[in-house]
CSV table of C-alpha atoms in Angstrom, one decimal:
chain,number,residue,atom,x,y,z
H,1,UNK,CA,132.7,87.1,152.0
H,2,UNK,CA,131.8,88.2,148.3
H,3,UNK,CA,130.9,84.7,147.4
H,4,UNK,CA,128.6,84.5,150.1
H,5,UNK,CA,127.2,87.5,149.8
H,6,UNK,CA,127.2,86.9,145.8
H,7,UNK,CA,125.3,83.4,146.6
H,8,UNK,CA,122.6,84.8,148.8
H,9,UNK,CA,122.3,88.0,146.6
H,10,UNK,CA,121.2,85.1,143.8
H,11,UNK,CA,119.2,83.2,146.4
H,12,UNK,CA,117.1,86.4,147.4
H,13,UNK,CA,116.8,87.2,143.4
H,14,UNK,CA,115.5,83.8,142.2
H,15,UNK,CA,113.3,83.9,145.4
H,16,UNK,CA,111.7,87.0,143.9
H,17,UNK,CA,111.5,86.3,140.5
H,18,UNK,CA,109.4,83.0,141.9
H,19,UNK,CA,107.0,85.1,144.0
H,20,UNK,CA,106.0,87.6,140.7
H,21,UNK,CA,105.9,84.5,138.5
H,22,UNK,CA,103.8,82.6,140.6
H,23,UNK,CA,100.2,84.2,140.0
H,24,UNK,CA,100.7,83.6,136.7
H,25,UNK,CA,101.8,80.3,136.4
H,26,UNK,CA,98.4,79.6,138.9
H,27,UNK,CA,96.7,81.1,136.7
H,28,UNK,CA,98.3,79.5,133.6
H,29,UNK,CA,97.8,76.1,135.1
H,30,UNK,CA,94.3,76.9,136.3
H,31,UNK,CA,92.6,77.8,132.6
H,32,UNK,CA,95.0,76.7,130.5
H,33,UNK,CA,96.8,73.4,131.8
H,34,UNK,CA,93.8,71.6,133.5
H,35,UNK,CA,91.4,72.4,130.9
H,36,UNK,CA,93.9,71.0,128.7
H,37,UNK,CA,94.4,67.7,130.4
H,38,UNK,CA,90.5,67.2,131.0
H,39,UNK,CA,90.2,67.3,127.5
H,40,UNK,CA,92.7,64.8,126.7
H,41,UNK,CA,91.4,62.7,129.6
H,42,UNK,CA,88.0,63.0,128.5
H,43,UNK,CA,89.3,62.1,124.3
H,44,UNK,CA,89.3,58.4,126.0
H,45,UNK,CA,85.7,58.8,127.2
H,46,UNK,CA,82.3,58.5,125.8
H,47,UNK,CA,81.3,61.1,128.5
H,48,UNK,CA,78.4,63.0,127.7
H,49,UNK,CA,76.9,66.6,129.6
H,50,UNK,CA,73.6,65.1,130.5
H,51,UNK,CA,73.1,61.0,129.8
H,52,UNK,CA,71.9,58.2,131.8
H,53,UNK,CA,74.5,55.9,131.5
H,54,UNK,CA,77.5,56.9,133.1
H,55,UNK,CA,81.1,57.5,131.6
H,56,UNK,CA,82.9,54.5,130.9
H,57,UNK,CA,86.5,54.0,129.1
H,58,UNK,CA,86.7,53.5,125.7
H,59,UNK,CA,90.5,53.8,124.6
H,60,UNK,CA,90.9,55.2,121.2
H,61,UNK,CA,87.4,54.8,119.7
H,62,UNK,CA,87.0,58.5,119.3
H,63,UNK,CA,90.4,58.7,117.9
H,64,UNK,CA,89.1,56.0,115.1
H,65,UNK,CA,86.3,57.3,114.5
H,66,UNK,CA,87.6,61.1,113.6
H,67,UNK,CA,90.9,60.2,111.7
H,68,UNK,CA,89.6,57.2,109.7
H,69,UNK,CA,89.0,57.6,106.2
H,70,UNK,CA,89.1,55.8,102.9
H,71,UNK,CA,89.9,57.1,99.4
H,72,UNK,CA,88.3,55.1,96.5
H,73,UNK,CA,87.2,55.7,92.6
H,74,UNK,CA,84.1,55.0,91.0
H,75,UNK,CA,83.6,54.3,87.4
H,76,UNK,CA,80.3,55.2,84.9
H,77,UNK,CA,77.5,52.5,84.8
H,78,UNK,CA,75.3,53.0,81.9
H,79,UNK,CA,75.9,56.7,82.0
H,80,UNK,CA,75.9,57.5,85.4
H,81,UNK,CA,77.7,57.0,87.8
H,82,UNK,CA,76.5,54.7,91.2
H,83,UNK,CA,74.8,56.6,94.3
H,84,UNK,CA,77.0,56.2,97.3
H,85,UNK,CA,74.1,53.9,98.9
H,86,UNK,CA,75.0,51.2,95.8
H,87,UNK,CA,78.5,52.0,96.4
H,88,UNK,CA,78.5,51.0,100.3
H,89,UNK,CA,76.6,48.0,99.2
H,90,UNK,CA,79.1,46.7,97.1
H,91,UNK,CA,81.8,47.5,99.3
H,92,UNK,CA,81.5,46.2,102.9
H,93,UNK,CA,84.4,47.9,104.0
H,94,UNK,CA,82.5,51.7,103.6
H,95,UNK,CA,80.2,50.8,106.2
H,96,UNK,CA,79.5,54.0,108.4
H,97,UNK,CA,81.5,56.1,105.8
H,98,UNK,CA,80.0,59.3,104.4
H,99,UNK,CA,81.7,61.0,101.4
H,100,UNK,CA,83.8,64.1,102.4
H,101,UNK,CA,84.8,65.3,99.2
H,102,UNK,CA,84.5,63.9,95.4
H,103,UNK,CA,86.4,65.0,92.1
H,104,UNK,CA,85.6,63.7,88.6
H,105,UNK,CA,88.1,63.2,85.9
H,106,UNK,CA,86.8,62.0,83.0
H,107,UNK,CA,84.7,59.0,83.6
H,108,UNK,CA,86.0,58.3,86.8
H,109,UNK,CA,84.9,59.9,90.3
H,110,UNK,CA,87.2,60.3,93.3
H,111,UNK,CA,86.0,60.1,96.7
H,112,UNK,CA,87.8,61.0,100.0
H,113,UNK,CA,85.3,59.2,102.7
H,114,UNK,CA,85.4,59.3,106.3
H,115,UNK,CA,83.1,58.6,109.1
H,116,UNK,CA,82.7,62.5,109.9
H,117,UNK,CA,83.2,64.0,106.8
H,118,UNK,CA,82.5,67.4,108.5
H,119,UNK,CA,85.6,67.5,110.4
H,120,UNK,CA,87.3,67.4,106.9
H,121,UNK,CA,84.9,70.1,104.9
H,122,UNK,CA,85.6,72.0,108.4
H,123,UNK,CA,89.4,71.4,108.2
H,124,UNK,CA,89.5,73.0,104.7
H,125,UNK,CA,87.3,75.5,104.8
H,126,UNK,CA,89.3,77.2,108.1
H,127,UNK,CA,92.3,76.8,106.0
H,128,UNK,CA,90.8,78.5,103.4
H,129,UNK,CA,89.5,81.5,105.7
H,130,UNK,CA,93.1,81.7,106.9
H,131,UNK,CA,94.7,82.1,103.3
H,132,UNK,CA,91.6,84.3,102.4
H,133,UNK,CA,92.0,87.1,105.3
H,134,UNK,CA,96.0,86.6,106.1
H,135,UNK,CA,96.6,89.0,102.9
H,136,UNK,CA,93.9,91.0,103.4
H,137,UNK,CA,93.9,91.9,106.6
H,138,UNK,CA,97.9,92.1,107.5
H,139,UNK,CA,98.0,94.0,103.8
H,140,UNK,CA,95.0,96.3,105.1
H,141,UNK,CA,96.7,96.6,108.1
H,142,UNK,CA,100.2,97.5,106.8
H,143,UNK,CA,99.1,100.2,104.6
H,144,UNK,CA,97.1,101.6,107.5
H,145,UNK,CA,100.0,101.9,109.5
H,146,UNK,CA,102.5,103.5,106.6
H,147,UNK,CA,99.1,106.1,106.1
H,148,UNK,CA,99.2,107.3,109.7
H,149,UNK,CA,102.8,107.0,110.2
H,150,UNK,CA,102.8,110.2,107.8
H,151,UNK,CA,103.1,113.5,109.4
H,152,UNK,CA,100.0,114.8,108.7
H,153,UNK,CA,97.2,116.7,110.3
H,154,UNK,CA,94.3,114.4,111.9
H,155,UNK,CA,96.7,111.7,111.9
H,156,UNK,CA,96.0,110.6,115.9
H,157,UNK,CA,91.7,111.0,114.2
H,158,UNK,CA,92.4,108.4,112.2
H,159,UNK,CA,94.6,106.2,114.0
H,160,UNK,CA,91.3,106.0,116.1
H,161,UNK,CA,89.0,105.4,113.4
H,162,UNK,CA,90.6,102.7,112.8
H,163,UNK,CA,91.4,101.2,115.8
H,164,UNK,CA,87.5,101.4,116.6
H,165,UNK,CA,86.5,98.3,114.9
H,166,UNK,CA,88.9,96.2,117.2
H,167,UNK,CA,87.4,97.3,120.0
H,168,UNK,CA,83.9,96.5,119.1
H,169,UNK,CA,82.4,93.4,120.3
H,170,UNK,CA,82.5,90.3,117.4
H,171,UNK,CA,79.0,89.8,118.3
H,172,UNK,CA,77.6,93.3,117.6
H,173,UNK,CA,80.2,93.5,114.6
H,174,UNK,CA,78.6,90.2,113.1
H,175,UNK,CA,75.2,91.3,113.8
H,176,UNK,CA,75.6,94.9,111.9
H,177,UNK,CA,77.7,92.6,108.9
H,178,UNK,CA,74.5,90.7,108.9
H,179,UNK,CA,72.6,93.4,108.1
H,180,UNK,CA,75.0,95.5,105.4
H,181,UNK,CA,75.3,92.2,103.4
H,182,UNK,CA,71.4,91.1,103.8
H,183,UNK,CA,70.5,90.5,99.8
H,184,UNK,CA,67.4,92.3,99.5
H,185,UNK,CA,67.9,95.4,102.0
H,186,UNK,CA,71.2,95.5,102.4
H,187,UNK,CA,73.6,98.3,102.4
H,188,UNK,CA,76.1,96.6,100.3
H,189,UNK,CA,73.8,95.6,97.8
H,190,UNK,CA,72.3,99.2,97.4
H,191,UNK,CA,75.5,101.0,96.5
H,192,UNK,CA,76.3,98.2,93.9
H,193,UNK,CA,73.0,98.4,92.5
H,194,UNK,CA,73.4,102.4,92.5
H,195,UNK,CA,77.3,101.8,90.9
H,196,UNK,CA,76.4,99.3,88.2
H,197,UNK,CA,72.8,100.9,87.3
H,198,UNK,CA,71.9,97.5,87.5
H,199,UNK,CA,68.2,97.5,89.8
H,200,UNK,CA,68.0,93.7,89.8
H,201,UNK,CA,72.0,93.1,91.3
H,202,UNK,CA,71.5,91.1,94.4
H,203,UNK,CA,74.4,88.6,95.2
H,204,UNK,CA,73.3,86.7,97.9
H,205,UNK,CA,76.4,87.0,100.4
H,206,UNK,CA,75.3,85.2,103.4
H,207,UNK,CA,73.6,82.6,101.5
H,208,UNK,CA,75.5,81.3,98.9
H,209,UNK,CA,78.4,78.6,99.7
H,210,UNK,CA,81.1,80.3,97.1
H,211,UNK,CA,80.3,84.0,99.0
H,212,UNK,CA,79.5,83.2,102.2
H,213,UNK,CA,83.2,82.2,103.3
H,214,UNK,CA,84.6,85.1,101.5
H,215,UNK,CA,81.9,87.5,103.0
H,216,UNK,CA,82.9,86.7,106.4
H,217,UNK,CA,87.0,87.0,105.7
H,218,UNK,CA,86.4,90.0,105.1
H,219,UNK,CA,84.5,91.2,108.0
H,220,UNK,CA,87.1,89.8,110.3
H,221,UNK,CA,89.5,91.8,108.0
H,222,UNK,CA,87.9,95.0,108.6
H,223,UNK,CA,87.3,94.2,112.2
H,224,UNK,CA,90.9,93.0,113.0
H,225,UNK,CA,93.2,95.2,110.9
H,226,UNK,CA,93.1,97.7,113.3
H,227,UNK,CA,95.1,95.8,116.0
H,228,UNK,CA,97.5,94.6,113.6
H,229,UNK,CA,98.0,98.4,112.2
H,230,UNK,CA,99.7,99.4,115.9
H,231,UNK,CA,102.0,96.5,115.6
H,232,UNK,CA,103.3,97.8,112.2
H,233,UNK,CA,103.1,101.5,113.5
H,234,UNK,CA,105.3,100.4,116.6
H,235,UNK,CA,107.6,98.4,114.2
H,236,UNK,CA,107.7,101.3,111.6
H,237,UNK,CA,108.6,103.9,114.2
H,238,UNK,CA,111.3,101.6,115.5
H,239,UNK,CA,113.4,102.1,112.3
H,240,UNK,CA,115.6,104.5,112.3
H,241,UNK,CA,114.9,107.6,109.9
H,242,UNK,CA,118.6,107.7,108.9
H,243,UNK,CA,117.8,104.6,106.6
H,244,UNK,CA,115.6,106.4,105.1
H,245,UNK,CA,117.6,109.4,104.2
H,246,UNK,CA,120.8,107.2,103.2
H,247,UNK,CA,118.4,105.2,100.7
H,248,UNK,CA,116.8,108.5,99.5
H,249,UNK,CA,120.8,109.9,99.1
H,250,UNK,CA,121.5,107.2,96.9
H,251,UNK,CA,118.8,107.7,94.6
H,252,UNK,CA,116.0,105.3,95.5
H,253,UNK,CA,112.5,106.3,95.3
H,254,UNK,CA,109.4,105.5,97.3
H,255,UNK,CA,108.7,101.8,96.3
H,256,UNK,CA,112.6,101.0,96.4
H,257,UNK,CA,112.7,102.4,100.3
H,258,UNK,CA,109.7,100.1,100.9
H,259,UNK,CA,111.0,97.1,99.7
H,260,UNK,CA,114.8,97.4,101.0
H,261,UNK,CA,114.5,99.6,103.9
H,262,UNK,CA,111.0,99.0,105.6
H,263,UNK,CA,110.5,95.3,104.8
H,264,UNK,CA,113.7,94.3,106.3
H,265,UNK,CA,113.3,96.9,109.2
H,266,UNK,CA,109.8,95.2,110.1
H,267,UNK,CA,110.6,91.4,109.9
H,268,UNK,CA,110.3,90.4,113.1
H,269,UNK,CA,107.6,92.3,113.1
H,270,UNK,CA,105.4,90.9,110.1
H,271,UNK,CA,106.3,87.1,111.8
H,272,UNK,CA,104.5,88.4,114.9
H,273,UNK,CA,101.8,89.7,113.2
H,274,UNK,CA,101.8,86.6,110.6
H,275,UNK,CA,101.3,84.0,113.3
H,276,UNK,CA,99.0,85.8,115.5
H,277,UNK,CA,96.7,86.7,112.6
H,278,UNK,CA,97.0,82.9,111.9
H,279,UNK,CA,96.1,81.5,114.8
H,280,UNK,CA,93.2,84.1,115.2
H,281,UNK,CA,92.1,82.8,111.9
H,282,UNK,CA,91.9,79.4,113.5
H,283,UNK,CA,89.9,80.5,116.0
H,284,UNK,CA,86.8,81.4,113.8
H,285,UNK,CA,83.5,80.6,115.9
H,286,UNK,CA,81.9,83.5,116.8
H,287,UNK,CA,81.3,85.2,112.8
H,288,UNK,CA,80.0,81.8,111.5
H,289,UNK,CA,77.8,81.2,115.0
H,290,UNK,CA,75.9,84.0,114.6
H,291,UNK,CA,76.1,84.9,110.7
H,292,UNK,CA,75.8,81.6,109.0
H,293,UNK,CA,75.6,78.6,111.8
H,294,UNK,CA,77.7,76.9,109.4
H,295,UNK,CA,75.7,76.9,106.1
H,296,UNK,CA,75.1,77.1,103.4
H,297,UNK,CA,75.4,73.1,102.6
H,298,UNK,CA,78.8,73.6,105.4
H,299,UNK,CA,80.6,75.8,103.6
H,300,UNK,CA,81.2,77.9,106.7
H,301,UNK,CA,81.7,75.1,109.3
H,302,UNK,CA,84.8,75.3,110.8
H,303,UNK,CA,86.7,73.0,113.2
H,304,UNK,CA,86.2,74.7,115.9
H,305,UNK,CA,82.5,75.6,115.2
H,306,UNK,CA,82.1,71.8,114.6
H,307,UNK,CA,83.7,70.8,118.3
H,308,UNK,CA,81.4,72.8,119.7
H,309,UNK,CA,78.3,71.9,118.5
H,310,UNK,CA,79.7,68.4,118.3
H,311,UNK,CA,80.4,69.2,122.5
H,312,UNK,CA,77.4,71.0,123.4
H,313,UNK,CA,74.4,71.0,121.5
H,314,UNK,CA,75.2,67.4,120.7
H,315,UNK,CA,76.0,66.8,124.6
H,316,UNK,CA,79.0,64.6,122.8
H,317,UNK,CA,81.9,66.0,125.2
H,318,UNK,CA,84.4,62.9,124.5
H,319,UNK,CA,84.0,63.4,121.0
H,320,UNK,CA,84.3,67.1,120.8
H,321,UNK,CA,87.0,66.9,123.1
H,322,UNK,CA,88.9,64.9,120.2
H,323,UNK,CA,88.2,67.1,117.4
H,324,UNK,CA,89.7,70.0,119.7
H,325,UNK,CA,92.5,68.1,120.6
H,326,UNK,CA,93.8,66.7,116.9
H,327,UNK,CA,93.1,70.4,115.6
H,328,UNK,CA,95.2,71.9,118.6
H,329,UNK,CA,97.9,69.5,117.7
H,330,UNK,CA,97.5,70.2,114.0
H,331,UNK,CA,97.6,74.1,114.9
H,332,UNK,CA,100.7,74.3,117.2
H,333,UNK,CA,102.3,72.2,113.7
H,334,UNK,CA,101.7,75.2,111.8
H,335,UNK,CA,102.5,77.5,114.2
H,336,UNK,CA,106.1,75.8,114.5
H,337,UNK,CA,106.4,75.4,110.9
H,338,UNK,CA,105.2,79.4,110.5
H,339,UNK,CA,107.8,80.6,113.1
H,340,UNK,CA,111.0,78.1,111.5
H,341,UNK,CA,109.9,79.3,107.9
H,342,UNK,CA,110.1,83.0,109.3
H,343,UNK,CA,113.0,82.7,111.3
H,344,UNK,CA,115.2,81.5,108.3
H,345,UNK,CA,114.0,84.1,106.6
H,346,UNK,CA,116.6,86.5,107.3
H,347,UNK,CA,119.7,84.2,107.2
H,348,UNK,CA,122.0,84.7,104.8
């Protein structure tokens, strides 16, 4: 009698836990699965949003045409070295290659060519956005939430001052950054200007490729910090104050507790924020859609601003469907590799 009742007792539970799951997974399959198998289906395509002809198989050219590339060095001729035209020429095998990126040692050039050398200058620069606002914005973000951790008066003002920002549209955020680091008229420019006494001090922050990347990192610092501050608030009030007060009895001082008490007690909690901060980073679109459009000379293309124009203003959907695939693949790798690094963290 206690088996059966035991048995049906699992029956009925696993019969519930089916009927809360279930809008979910429908859901999950509906905007997440299917769009991701239409995608892959559509990588073997040359389908396009409005064209003529109509969509016909084409196995892995799209695949070729995004991965292949070709390293070579060129030598000094007469002082100078050869334009990539009179290169291609005298190499048949570069035909349809574009240079990506180029390094020159001494008298020799190296060249990493591909046939879309954007998908590479993208590649790199949203890896460099990523190492550019990881430490500044989980950094920002941790010392925001050890600030209003304190027990001091206005603390809950300022937990909401700073919180704001995340709940501002990236659009609107973007649009006001546009303005505050305009060259002429901006704000930013104004208080330098004001700081330095210098009247002519105008960097141009939008517009020149070795600010414009950094300009935007740290606008998506400011604008996401605040999200990341309540994860290290929730993690900091999860450690228990006794810690504290055993680290203070034996005579450590503030930066001690810090390192031994409240970096240990927030591990799991800094690999959270860590990855989540990195796959945001990944994400860049809307910043460099409506603050750059991917200039100056591509310096703030990314790969996922590059599917889309490659998807939609291009019409190329096969294609763009590609680049988003390879960079999802090449994102869930780094993801994996994030969360094994972090997880033997903490083994002794």
């Amino acid at each position: 009698m206690t088996l059966r009742t035991t048995a049906r007792l699992g029956q009925d539970r696993a019969w519930d836990v089916a009927s809360f799951a279930a809008p979910a997974m429908l859901l999950f399959a509906s905007f997440i699965l299917l769009p991701l198998l239409l995608a892959a289906t559509a990588t073997f395509t040359n389908h396009r949003l409005v064209s003529p002809e109509p969509t016909r198989f084409i196995g892995l050219d799209n695949y070729v045409r995004l991965l292949s590339v070709q390293t070579l060095s060129v030598e000094k001729e007469t002082g100078s070295y050869p334009t990539w035209r009179e290169t291609r020429q005298a190499r048949p095998e570069l035909a349809g290659y574009r240079p990506a990126f180029q390094l020159e040692l001494g008298d020799t050039r190296y060249v990493l060519a591909a046939r879309d050398p954007l998908f590479y200058r993208s590649l790199i620069n949203t890896f460099l956005f990523a190492i550019l606002v990881l430490p500044l914005q989980c950094g920002a973000a941790l010392g925001l939430a050890i600030l209003v951790n304190q027990k001091l008066r206005g603390r809950i003002f300022f937990r909401t001052v700073y919180f704001a920002p995340v709940v501002t549209s990236m659009v609107v955020a973007s649009i006001v950054w546009s303005f505050l680091l305009n060259t002429d008229r901006g704000l930013i420019n104004a208080i330098l200007r004001v700081l330095l006494g210098n009247p002519e001090l105008s960097p141009d922050w939008l517009g020149s490729p070795s600010l414009a990347l950094p300009s935007i990192a740290l606008m998506s610092a400011w604008q996401g910090a605040g999200f990341q501050m309540l994860v290290f608030l929730a993690g900091l009030q999860s450690i228990p104050h006794e810690q504290y007060e055993a680290a203070t009895l034996m005579g450590a001082n503030a930066w001690q507790r810090f390192v031994h008490v409240t970096l240990p007690g927030l591990r799991n909690t800094i690999i959270f924020v860590l990855v989540s901060t990195t796959l945001l980073a990944f994400g860049l679109f809307t910043q460099v859609d409506v603050m750059t459009l991917g200039g100056p000379l591509d310096s703030t293309s990314t790969v996922v601003y590059h599917a889309v124009r490659k998807g939609f203003e291009e019409q190329d959907i096969g294609y763009g469907s590609t680049i988003t695939l390879v960079f999802f693949t090449i994102v869930l790798g780094v993801s994996l590799l994030q969360r094994r690094l972090g997880g033997n963290g903490g083994k002794t």
